[in-house]
Short mmCIF file of C-alpha atoms in Angstrom, two decimals:
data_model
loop_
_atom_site.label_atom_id
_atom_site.label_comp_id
_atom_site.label_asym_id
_atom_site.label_seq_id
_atom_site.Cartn_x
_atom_site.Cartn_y
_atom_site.Cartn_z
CA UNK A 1 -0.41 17.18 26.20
CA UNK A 2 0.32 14.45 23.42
CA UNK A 3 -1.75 14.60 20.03
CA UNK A 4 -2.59 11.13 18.40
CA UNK A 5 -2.27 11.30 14.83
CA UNK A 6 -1.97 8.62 12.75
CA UNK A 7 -0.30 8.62 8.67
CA UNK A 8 -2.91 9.74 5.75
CA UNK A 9 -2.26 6.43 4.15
CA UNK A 10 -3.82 3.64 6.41
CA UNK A 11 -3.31 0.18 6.08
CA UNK A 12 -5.56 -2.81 8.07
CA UNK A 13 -5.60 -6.26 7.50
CA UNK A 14 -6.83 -9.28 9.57
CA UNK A 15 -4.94 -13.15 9.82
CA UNK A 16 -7.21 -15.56 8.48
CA UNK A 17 -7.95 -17.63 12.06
CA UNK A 18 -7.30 -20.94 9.52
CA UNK A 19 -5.83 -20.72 6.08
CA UNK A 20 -5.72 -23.68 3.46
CA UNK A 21 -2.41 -25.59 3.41
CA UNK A 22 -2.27 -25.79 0.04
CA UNK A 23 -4.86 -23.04 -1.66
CA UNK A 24 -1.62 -20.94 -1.97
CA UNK A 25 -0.47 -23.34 -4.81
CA UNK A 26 -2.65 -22.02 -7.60
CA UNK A 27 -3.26 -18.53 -6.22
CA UNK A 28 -1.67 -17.51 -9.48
CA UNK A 29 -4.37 -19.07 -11.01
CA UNK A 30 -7.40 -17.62 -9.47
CA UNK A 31 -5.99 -13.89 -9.51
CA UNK A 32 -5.61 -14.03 -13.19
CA UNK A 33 -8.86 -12.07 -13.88
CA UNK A 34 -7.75 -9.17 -11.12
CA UNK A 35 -4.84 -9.01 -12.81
CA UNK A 36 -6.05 -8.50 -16.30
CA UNK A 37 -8.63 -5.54 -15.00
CA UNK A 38 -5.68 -3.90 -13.16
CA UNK A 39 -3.73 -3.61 -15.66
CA UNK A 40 -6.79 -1.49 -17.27
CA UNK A 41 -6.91 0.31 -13.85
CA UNK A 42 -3.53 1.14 -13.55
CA UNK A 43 -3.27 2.72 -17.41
CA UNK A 44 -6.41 4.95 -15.69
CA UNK A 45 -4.59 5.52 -12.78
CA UNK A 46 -1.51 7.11 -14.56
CA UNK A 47 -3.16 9.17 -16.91
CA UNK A 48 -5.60 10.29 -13.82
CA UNK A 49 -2.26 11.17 -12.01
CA UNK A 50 -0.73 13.15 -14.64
CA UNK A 51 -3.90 15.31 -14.40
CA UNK A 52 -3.88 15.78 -10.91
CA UNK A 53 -0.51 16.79 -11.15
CA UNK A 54 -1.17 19.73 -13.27
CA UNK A 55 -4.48 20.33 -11.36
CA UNK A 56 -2.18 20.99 -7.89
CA UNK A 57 0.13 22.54 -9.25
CA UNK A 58 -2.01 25.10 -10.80
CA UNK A 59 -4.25 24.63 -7.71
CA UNK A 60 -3.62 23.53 -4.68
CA UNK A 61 -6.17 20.87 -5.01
CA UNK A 62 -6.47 17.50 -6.17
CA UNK A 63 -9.98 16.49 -7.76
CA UNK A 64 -11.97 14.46 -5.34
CA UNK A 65 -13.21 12.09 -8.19
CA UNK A 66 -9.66 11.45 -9.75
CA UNK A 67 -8.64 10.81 -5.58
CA UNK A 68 -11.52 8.77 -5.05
CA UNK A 69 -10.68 6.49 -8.42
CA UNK A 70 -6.58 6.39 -7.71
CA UNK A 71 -7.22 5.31 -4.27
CA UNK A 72 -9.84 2.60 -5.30
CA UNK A 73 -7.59 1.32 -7.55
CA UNK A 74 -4.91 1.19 -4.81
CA UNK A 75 -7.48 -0.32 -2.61
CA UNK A 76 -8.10 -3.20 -5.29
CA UNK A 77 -4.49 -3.79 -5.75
CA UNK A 78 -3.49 -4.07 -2.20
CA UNK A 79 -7.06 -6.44 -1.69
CA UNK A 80 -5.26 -8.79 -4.53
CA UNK A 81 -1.57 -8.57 -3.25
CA UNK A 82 -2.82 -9.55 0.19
CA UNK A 83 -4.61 -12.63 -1.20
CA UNK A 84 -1.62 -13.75 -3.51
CA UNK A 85 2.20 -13.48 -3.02
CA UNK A 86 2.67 -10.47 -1.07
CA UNK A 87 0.92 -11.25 2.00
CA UNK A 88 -1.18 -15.15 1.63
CA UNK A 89 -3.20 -13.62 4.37
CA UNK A 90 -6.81 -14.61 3.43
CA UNK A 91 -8.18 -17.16 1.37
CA UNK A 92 -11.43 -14.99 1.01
CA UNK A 93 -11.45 -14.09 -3.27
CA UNK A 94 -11.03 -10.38 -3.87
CA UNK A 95 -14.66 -8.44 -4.60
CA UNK A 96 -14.07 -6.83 -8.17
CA UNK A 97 -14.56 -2.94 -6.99
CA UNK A 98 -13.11 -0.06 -6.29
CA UNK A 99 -14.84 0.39 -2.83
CA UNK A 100 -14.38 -0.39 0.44
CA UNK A 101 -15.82 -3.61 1.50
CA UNK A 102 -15.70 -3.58 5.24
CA UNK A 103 -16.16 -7.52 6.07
CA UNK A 104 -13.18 -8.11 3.20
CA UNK A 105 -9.82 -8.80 5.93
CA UNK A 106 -7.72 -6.16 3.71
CA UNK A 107 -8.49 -2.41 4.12
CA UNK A 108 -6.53 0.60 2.29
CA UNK A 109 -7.78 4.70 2.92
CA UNK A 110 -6.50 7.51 2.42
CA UNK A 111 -7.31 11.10 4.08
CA UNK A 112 -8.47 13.77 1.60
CA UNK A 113 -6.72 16.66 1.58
CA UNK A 114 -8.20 19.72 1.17
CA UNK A 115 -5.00 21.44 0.26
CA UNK A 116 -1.56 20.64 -1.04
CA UNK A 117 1.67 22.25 -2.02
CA UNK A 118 1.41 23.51 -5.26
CA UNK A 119 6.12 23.36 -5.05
CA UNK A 120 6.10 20.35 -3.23
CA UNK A 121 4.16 18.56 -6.48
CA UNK A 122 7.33 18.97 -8.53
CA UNK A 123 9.83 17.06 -6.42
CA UNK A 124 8.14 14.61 -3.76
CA UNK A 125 7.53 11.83 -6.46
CA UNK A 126 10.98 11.54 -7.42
CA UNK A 127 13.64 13.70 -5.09
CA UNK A 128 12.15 13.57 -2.04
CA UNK A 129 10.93 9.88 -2.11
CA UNK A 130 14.40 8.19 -3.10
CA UNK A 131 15.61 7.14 -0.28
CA UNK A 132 11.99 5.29 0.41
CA UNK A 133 12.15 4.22 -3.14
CA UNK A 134 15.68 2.23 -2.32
CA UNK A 135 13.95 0.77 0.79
CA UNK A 136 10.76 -0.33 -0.75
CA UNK A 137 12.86 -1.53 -3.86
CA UNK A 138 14.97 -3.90 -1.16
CA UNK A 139 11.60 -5.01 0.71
CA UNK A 140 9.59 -6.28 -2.87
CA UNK A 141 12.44 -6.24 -5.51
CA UNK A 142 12.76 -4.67 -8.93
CA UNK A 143 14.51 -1.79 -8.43
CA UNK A 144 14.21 -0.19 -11.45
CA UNK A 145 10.79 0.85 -10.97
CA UNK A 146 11.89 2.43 -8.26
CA UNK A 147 13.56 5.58 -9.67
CA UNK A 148 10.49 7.63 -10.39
CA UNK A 149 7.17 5.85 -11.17
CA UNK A 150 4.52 5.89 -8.80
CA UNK A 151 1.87 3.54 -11.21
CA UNK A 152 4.66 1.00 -11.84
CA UNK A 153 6.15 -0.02 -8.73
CA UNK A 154 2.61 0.30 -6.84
CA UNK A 155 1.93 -2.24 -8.69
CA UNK A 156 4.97 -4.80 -7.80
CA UNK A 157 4.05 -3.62 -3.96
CA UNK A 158 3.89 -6.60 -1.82
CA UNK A 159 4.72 -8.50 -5.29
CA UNK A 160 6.31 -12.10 -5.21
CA UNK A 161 10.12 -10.14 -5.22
CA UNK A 162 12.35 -9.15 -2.40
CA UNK A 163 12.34 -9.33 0.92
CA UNK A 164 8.50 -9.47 1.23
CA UNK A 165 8.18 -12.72 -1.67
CA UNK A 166 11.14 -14.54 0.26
CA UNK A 167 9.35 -13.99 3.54
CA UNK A 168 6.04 -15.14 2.09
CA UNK A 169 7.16 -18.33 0.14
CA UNK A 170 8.88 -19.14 3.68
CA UNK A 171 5.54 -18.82 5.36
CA UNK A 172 3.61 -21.02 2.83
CA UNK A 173 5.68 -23.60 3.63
CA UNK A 174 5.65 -23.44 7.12
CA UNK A 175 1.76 -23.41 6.53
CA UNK A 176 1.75 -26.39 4.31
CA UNK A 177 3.28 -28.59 6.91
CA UNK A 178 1.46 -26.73 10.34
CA UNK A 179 -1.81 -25.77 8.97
CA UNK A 180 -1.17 -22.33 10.89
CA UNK A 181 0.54 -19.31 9.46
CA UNK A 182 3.85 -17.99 11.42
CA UNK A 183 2.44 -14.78 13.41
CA UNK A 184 5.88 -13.34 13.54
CA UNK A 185 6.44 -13.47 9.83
CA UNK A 186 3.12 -11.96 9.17
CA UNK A 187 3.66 -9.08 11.21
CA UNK A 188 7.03 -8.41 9.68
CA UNK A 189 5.23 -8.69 6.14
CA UNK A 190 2.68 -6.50 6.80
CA UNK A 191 4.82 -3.99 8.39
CA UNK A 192 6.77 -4.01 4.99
CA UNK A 193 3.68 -4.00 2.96
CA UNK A 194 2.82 -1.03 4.93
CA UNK A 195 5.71 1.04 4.43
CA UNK A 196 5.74 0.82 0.76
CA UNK A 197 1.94 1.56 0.45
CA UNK A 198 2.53 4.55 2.75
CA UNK A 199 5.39 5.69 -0.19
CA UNK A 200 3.01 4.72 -3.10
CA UNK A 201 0.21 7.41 -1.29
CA UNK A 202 2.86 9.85 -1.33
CA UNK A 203 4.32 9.37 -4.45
CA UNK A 204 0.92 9.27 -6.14
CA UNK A 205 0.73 13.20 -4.64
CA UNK A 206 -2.32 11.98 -2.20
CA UNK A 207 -0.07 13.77 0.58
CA UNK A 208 2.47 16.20 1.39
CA UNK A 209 2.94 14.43 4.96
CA UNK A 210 6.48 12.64 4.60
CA UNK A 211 6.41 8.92 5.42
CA UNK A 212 8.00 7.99 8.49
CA UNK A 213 11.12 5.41 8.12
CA UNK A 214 9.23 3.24 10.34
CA UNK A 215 8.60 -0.60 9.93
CA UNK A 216 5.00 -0.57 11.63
CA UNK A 217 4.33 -4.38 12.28
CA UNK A 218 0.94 -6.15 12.42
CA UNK A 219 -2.27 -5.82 10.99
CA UNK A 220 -3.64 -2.80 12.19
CA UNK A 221 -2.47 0.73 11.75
CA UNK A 222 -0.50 2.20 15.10
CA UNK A 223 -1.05 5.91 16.59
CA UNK A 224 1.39 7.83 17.04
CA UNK A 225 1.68 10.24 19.81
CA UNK A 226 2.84 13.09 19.00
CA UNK A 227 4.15 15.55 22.18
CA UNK A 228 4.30 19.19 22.29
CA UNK A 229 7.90 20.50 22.13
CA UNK A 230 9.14 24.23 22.09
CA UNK A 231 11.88 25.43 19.57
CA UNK A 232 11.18 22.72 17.25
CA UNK A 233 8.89 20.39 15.23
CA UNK A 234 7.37 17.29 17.49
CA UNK A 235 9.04 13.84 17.03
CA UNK A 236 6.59 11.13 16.90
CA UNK A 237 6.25 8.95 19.49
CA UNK A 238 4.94 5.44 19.38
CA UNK A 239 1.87 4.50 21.87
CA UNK A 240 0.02 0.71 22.02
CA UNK A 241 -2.36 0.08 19.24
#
């Protein structure tokens, strides 16, 4: 019988049903503030990450409250790219906090884990995560972050570079002159979005579970099905959202 799993790292968001034609002009404007408590987040976020690191590795664990604050801050940032240039998918301002907020249209979690691999904490951030790290750099630009730096290039996720900023300039226009945002492009952005949030989870050491190299489109998160085979490892499957 097939399991349903889904990835640690889950990502939701929810279209706007109508979107200003022109709000998306001084975004930059308005997200000034987020961006100047971020950048206080983030320099908490690295120095939290350098102790989990030690904490696993010695471990096995990584403090709840240190998870709790690096996946808040994650939370914040993806709240704020999804307003701005890496997504233009609301027009509802950010809430300044770390927490939840369920009736705010972008949603980041990640599953706790109660253990991780104390050898696995050496190389996932930087060996293992390369080839994601050339993906994501091709999806939101600046590659150089991508060589090893988990609280840099989370940062540029779903940024106004690459693939993703091209995409989403394309769709403000089209919303300028339609009043409605392209479904198609949204889905695709999302699904990139997605991916390199996924990557940030893992590079941040919130996971040992390898992200898939799978563009999962649209707003909500997909389950996988995952069937039992013998002699080897299951190969996820995807089922309907």
């Amino acid at each position: 019988m097939a399991t349903s799993v889904v990835y640690p790292v889950h990502v939701n968001a929810a279209l706007d049903p109508k979107s200003s034609r022109w709000l998306w002009l001084v975004k930059w404007v308005l997200v000034i503030p987020h961006y100047v408590v971020l950048a206080f987040l983030w320099l908490g976020f690295m120095l939290c990450s350098v102790v989990a690191f030690f904490a696993i590795l010695f471990t096995g664990r990584y403090p709840r409250a240190i998870f709790d604050y690096n996946v808040g801050v994650m939370r914040w940032s993806w709240r704020v790219t999804y307003y701005a240039y890496g997504a233009l998918g609301t027009d509802q301002y950010p809430p300044f906090t770390l927490r939840e907020v369920e009736d705010y249209p972008a949603h980041l979690s990640v599953d706790y884990p109660e253990r991780l691999s104390r050898g696995l904490v050496l190389v996932k951030w930087w060996l293992l995560a390369i080839p994601h790290y050339i993906i994501v750099g091709v999806f939101v630009g600046g590659g150089a972050w991508a060589a090893n730096r988990s609280d840099n290039w989370q940062w540029n996720v779903g940024g106004s570079g690459g693939l993703v900023g091209i995409l989403v300039i394309i769709a403000a226009i089209i919303l300028a002159f339609t009043g409605a945002y392209p479904r198609p492009l949204y889905d695709l952005i999302l699904g990139m979005n997605r991916w390199a949030l996924r990557v940030a989870g893992y590079a941040a050491l919130m996971t040992d579970v390898y992200p898939p190299f799978r563009l999962d489109q649209g707003g909500g998160d997909p389950t996988l099905a995952v069937p039992p085979v013998s002699g080897g490892a299951p190969e996820p499957v995807e089922t309907t959202p």
